[in-house]
Amino acid sequence: MGIIGTLQAAEAIKLLCGIGTSLAGRLLMLDGRGMEFTEVRIARQSSCTVCGATPTGR
């Protein structure tokens, strides 16, 4: 399993077990060349069909 797969598995375990702090609302980016992580906060859009006030795209 690679780095990204390991991070995804860790996030799934955290969500399922209710432990730790999830990356919900944040985007974690990996620069594989320099092995540097960057985290960006992502705000919900009220008009979004998936996460907005009236989700219809699920």
PDB file of N, CA and C in Angstrom:
ATOM      1  N   MET A   1       0.854  -1.163   0.000  1.00  0.00           N
ATOM      2  CA  MET A   1       0.000   0.000   0.000  1.00  0.00           C
ATOM      3  C   MET A   1       0.904   1.230   0.000  1.00  0.00           C
ATOM      4  N   GLY A   2       0.529   2.228  -0.769  1.00  0.00           N
ATOM      5  CA  GLY A   2       1.319   3.449  -0.855  1.00  0.00           C
ATOM      6  C   GLY A   2       0.943   4.464   0.210  1.00  0.00           C
ATOM      7  N   ILE A   3       1.566   5.603   0.130  1.00  0.00           N
ATOM      8  CA  ILE A   3       1.347   6.672   1.105  1.00  0.00           C
ATOM      9  C   ILE A   3      -0.103   7.137   1.097  1.00  0.00           C
ATOM     10  N   ILE A   4      -0.662   7.383  -0.082  1.00  0.00           N
ATOM     11  CA  ILE A   4      -2.027   7.897  -0.183  1.00  0.00           C
ATOM     12  C   ILE A   4      -3.023   6.868   0.343  1.00  0.00           C
ATOM     13  N   GLY A   5      -2.841   5.606  -0.017  1.00  0.00           N
ATOM     14  CA  GLY A   5      -3.726   4.549   0.467  1.00  0.00           C
ATOM     15  C   GLY A   5      -3.688   4.420   1.978  1.00  0.00           C
ATOM     16  N   THR A   6      -2.508   4.549   2.556  1.00  0.00           N
ATOM     17  CA  THR A   6      -2.365   4.481   4.004  1.00  0.00           C
ATOM     18  C   THR A   6      -3.085   5.640   4.675  1.00  0.00           C
ATOM     19  N   LEU A   7      -2.963   6.837   4.118  1.00  0.00           N
ATOM     20  CA  LEU A   7      -3.664   8.001   4.670  1.00  0.00           C
ATOM     21  C   LEU A   7      -5.179   7.829   4.568  1.00  0.00           C
ATOM     22  N   GLN A   8      -5.650   7.294   3.442  1.00  0.00           N
ATOM     23  CA  GLN A   8      -7.083   7.069   3.268  1.00  0.00           C
ATOM     24  C   GLN A   8      -7.597   6.036   4.265  1.00  0.00           C
ATOM     25  N   ALA A   9      -6.851   4.970   4.468  1.00  0.00           N
ATOM     26  CA  ALA A   9      -7.250   3.942   5.428  1.00  0.00           C
ATOM     27  C   ALA A   9      -7.288   4.507   6.844  1.00  0.00           C
ATOM     28  N   ALA A  10      -6.306   5.320   7.191  1.00  0.00           N
ATOM     29  CA  ALA A  10      -6.276   5.929   8.524  1.00  0.00           C
ATOM     30  C   ALA A  10      -7.476   6.845   8.732  1.00  0.00           C
ATOM     31  N   GLU A  11      -7.852   7.607   7.716  1.00  0.00           N
ATOM     32  CA  GLU A  11      -9.026   8.487   7.810  1.00  0.00           C
ATOM     33  C   GLU A  11     -10.301   7.671   7.986  1.00  0.00           C
ATOM     34  N   ALA A  12     -10.423   6.585   7.240  1.00  0.00           N
ATOM     35  CA  ALA A  12     -11.609   5.730   7.356  1.00  0.00           C
ATOM     36  C   ALA A  12     -11.714   5.137   8.755  1.00  0.00           C
ATOM     37  N   ILE A  13     -10.614   4.668   9.299  1.00  0.00           N
ATOM     38  CA  ILE A  13     -10.614   4.099  10.648  1.00  0.00           C
ATOM     39  C   ILE A  13     -10.998   5.156  11.673  1.00  0.00           C
ATOM     40  N   LYS A  14     -10.455   6.366  11.542  1.00  0.00           N
ATOM     41  CA  LYS A  14     -10.796   7.443  12.476  1.00  0.00           C
ATOM     42  C   LYS A  14     -12.285   7.755  12.432  1.00  0.00           C
ATOM     43  N   LEU A  15     -12.860   7.823  11.230  1.00  0.00           N
ATOM     44  CA  LEU A  15     -14.287   8.122  11.097  1.00  0.00           C
ATOM     45  C   LEU A  15     -15.146   6.996  11.659  1.00  0.00           C
ATOM     46  N   LEU A  16     -14.814   5.753  11.341  1.00  0.00           N
ATOM     47  CA  LEU A  16     -15.598   4.607  11.794  1.00  0.00           C
ATOM     48  C   LEU A  16     -15.532   4.406  13.304  1.00  0.00           C
ATOM     49  N   CYS A  17     -14.375   4.667  13.891  1.00  0.00           N
ATOM     50  CA  CYS A  17     -14.184   4.457  15.330  1.00  0.00           C
ATOM     51  C   CYS A  17     -14.462   5.701  16.158  1.00  0.00           C
ATOM     52  N   GLY A  18     -14.619   6.834  15.494  1.00  0.00           N
ATOM     53  CA  GLY A  18     -14.880   8.075  16.224  1.00  0.00           C
ATOM     54  C   GLY A  18     -13.700   8.527  17.063  1.00  0.00           C
ATOM     55  N   ILE A  19     -12.495   8.294  16.560  1.00  0.00           N
ATOM     56  CA  ILE A  19     -11.299   8.687  17.309  1.00  0.00           C
ATOM     57  C   ILE A  19     -10.497   9.708  16.512  1.00  0.00           C
ATOM     58  N   GLY A  20      -9.700  10.473  17.222  1.00  0.00           N
ATOM     59  CA  GLY A  20      -8.831  11.435  16.554  1.00  0.00           C
ATOM     60  C   GLY A  20      -9.599  12.549  15.873  1.00  0.00           C
ATOM     61  N   THR A  21      -8.895  13.338  15.105  1.00  0.00           N
ATOM     62  CA  THR A  21      -9.482  14.447  14.365  1.00  0.00           C
ATOM     63  C   THR A  21      -9.445  14.105  12.882  1.00  0.00           C
ATOM     64  N   SER A  22     -10.615  14.093  12.249  1.00  0.00           N
ATOM     65  CA  SER A  22     -10.664  13.747  10.826  1.00  0.00           C
ATOM     66  C   SER A  22     -10.278  14.955   9.977  1.00  0.00           C
ATOM     67  N   LEU A  23     -10.084  14.712   8.719  1.00  0.00           N
ATOM     68  CA  LEU A  23      -9.757  15.781   7.779  1.00  0.00           C
ATOM     69  C   LEU A  23     -11.011  16.403   7.169  1.00  0.00           C
ATOM     70  N   ALA A  24     -12.164  16.140   7.745  1.00  0.00           N
ATOM     71  CA  ALA A  24     -13.415  16.703   7.226  1.00  0.00           C
ATOM     72  C   ALA A  24     -13.301  18.223   7.157  1.00  0.00           C
ATOM     73  N   GLY A  25     -13.658  18.785   6.007  1.00  0.00           N
ATOM     74  CA  GLY A  25     -13.572  20.226   5.819  1.00  0.00           C
ATOM     75  C   GLY A  25     -12.181  20.722   5.456  1.00  0.00           C
ATOM     76  N   ARG A  26     -11.267  19.775   5.247  1.00  0.00           N
ATOM     77  CA  ARG A  26      -9.899  20.144   4.895  1.00  0.00           C
ATOM     78  C   ARG A  26      -9.407  19.265   3.754  1.00  0.00           C
ATOM     79  N   LEU A  27      -8.510  19.796   2.966  1.00  0.00           N
ATOM     80  CA  LEU A  27      -7.887  19.060   1.872  1.00  0.00           C
ATOM     81  C   LEU A  27      -6.411  18.913   2.209  1.00  0.00           C
ATOM     82  N   LEU A  28      -5.945  17.683   2.257  1.00  0.00           N
ATOM     83  CA  LEU A  28      -4.536  17.414   2.539  1.00  0.00           C
ATOM     84  C   LEU A  28      -3.852  17.078   1.221  1.00  0.00           C
ATOM     85  N   MET A  29      -2.866  17.873   0.859  1.00  0.00           N
ATOM     86  CA  MET A  29      -2.139  17.663  -0.394  1.00  0.00           C
ATOM     87  C   MET A  29      -0.713  17.222  -0.080  1.00  0.00           C
ATOM     88  N   LEU A  30      -0.221  16.289  -0.871  1.00  0.00           N
ATOM     89  CA  LEU A  30       1.135  15.777  -0.692  1.00  0.00           C
ATOM     90  C   LEU A  30       1.967  16.105  -1.918  1.00  0.00           C
ATOM     91  N   ASP A  31       3.085  16.755  -1.684  1.00  0.00           N
ATOM     92  CA  ASP A  31       4.086  16.961  -2.734  1.00  0.00           C
ATOM     93  C   ASP A  31       5.031  15.771  -2.625  1.00  0.00           C
ATOM     94  N   GLY A  32       4.826  14.778  -3.488  1.00  0.00           N
ATOM     95  CA  GLY A  32       5.607  13.551  -3.413  1.00  0.00           C
ATOM     96  C   GLY A  32       7.086  13.745  -3.679  1.00  0.00           C
ATOM     97  N   ARG A  33       7.403  14.747  -4.445  1.00  0.00           N
ATOM     98  CA  ARG A  33       8.809  14.991  -4.769  1.00  0.00           C
ATOM     99  C   ARG A  33       9.574  15.530  -3.560  1.00  0.00           C
ATOM    100  N   GLY A  34       8.965  16.478  -2.855  1.00  0.00           N
ATOM    101  CA  GLY A  34       9.623  17.065  -1.693  1.00  0.00           C
ATOM    102  C   GLY A  34       9.163  16.474  -0.373  1.00  0.00           C
ATOM    103  N   MET A  35       8.199  15.508  -0.448  1.00  0.00           N
ATOM    104  CA  MET A  35       7.619  14.872   0.736  1.00  0.00           C
ATOM    105  C   MET A  35       7.121  15.919   1.737  1.00  0.00           C
ATOM    106  N   GLU A  36       6.371  16.895   1.214  1.00  0.00           N
ATOM    107  CA  GLU A  36       5.800  17.944   2.058  1.00  0.00           C
ATOM    108  C   GLU A  36       4.285  17.896   1.958  1.00  0.00           C
ATOM    109  N   PHE A  37       3.626  18.055   3.099  1.00  0.00           N
ATOM    110  CA  PHE A  37       2.170  18.094   3.148  1.00  0.00           C
ATOM    111  C   PHE A  37       1.702  19.535   3.253  1.00  0.00           C
ATOM    112  N   THR A  38       0.597  19.841   2.597  1.00  0.00           N
ATOM    113  CA  THR A  38      -0.046  21.148   2.697  1.00  0.00           C
ATOM    114  C   THR A  38      -1.514  20.898   3.005  1.00  0.00           C
ATOM    115  N   GLU A  39      -2.050  21.652   3.943  1.00  0.00           N
ATOM    116  CA  GLU A  39      -3.454  21.499   4.332  1.00  0.00           C
ATOM    117  C   GLU A  39      -4.209  22.779   4.008  1.00  0.00           C
ATOM    118  N   VAL A  40      -5.369  22.616   3.351  1.00  0.00           N
ATOM    119  CA  VAL A  40      -6.191  23.756   2.962  1.00  0.00           C
ATOM    120  C   VAL A  40      -7.587  23.543   3.525  1.00  0.00           C
ATOM    121  N   ARG A  41      -8.127  24.551   4.183  1.00  0.00           N
ATOM    122  CA  ARG A  41      -9.506  24.462   4.688  1.00  0.00           C
ATOM    123  C   ARG A  41     -10.473  24.694   3.540  1.00  0.00           C
ATOM    124  N   ILE A  42     -11.544  23.914   3.525  1.00  0.00           N
ATOM    125  CA  ILE A  42     -12.557  24.029   2.483  1.00  0.00           C
ATOM    126  C   ILE A  42     -13.900  24.299   3.152  1.00  0.00           C
ATOM    127  N   ALA A  43     -14.492  25.435   2.813  1.00  0.00           N
ATOM    128  CA  ALA A  43     -15.793  25.798   3.389  1.00  0.00           C
ATOM    129  C   ALA A  43     -16.914  25.173   2.567  1.00  0.00           C
ATOM    130  N   ARG A  44     -17.994  24.818   3.242  1.00  0.00           N
ATOM    131  CA  ARG A  44     -19.163  24.300   2.533  1.00  0.00           C
ATOM    132  C   ARG A  44     -19.841  25.429   1.780  1.00  0.00           C
ATOM    133  N   GLN A  45     -20.343  25.111   0.613  1.00  0.00           N
ATOM    134  CA  GLN A  45     -21.095  26.060  -0.200  1.00  0.00           C
ATOM    135  C   GLN A  45     -22.575  25.764   0.013  1.00  0.00           C
ATOM    136  N   SER A  46     -23.345  26.766   0.411  1.00  0.00           N
ATOM    137  CA  SER A  46     -24.763  26.532   0.692  1.00  0.00           C
ATOM    138  C   SER A  46     -25.523  26.050  -0.540  1.00  0.00           C
ATOM    139  N   SER A  47     -25.028  26.364  -1.738  1.00  0.00           N
ATOM    140  CA  SER A  47     -25.702  25.949  -2.972  1.00  0.00           C
ATOM    141  C   SER A  47     -25.200  24.603  -3.510  1.00  0.00           C
ATOM    142  N   CYS A  48     -24.270  23.967  -2.819  1.00  0.00           N
ATOM    143  CA  CYS A  48     -23.707  22.694  -3.275  1.00  0.00           C
ATOM    144  C   CYS A  48     -24.766  21.592  -3.216  1.00  0.00           C
ATOM    145  N   THR A  49     -24.848  20.771  -4.281  1.00  0.00           N
ATOM    146  CA  THR A  49     -25.850  19.705  -4.318  1.00  0.00           C
ATOM    147  C   THR A  49     -25.478  18.504  -3.449  1.00  0.00           C
ATOM    148  N   VAL A  50     -24.232  18.451  -2.965  1.00  0.00           N
ATOM    149  CA  VAL A  50     -23.803  17.334  -2.126  1.00  0.00           C
ATOM    150  C   VAL A  50     -23.745  17.718  -0.651  1.00  0.00           C
ATOM    151  N   CYS A  51     -23.137  18.860  -0.325  1.00  0.00           N
ATOM    152  CA  CYS A  51     -22.944  19.219   1.082  1.00  0.00           C
ATOM    153  C   CYS A  51     -23.695  20.477   1.498  1.00  0.00           C
ATOM    154  N   GLY A  52     -24.483  21.062   0.610  1.00  0.00           N
ATOM    155  CA  GLY A  52     -25.170  22.319   0.891  1.00  0.00           C
ATOM    156  C   GLY A  52     -26.370  22.175   1.808  1.00  0.00           C
ATOM    157  N   ALA A  53     -27.141  23.239   1.893  1.00  0.00           N
ATOM    158  CA  ALA A  53     -28.300  23.297   2.783  1.00  0.00           C
ATOM    159  C   ALA A  53     -29.358  22.263   2.413  1.00  0.00           C
ATOM    160  N   THR A  54     -29.543  22.013   1.119  1.00  0.00           N
ATOM    161  CA  THR A  54     -30.515  21.007   0.661  1.00  0.00           C
ATOM    162  C   THR A  54     -29.827  20.042  -0.301  1.00  0.00           C
ATOM    163  N   PRO A  55     -29.092  19.062   0.246  1.00  0.00           N
ATOM    164  CA  PRO A  55     -28.343  18.138  -0.607  1.00  0.00           C
ATOM    165  C   PRO A  55     -29.267  17.263  -1.451  1.00  0.00           C
ATOM    166  N   THR A  56     -28.980  17.176  -2.749  1.00  0.00           N
ATOM    167  CA  THR A  56     -29.773  16.340  -3.655  1.00  0.00           C
ATOM    168  C   THR A  56     -28.895  15.398  -4.463  1.00  0.00           C
ATOM    169  N   GLY A  57     -27.604  15.588  -4.433  1.00  0.00           N
ATOM    170  CA  GLY A  57     -26.691  14.807  -5.264  1.00  0.00           C
ATOM    171  C   GLY A  57     -26.134  13.568  -4.608  1.00  0.00           C
ATOM    172  N   ARG A  58     -26.683  13.140  -3.510  1.00  0.00           N
ATOM    173  CA  ARG A  58     -26.134  11.964  -2.813  1.00  0.00           C
ATOM    174  C   ARG A  58     -26.680  10.729  -3.362  1.00  0.00           C
TER     175      ARG A  58
END
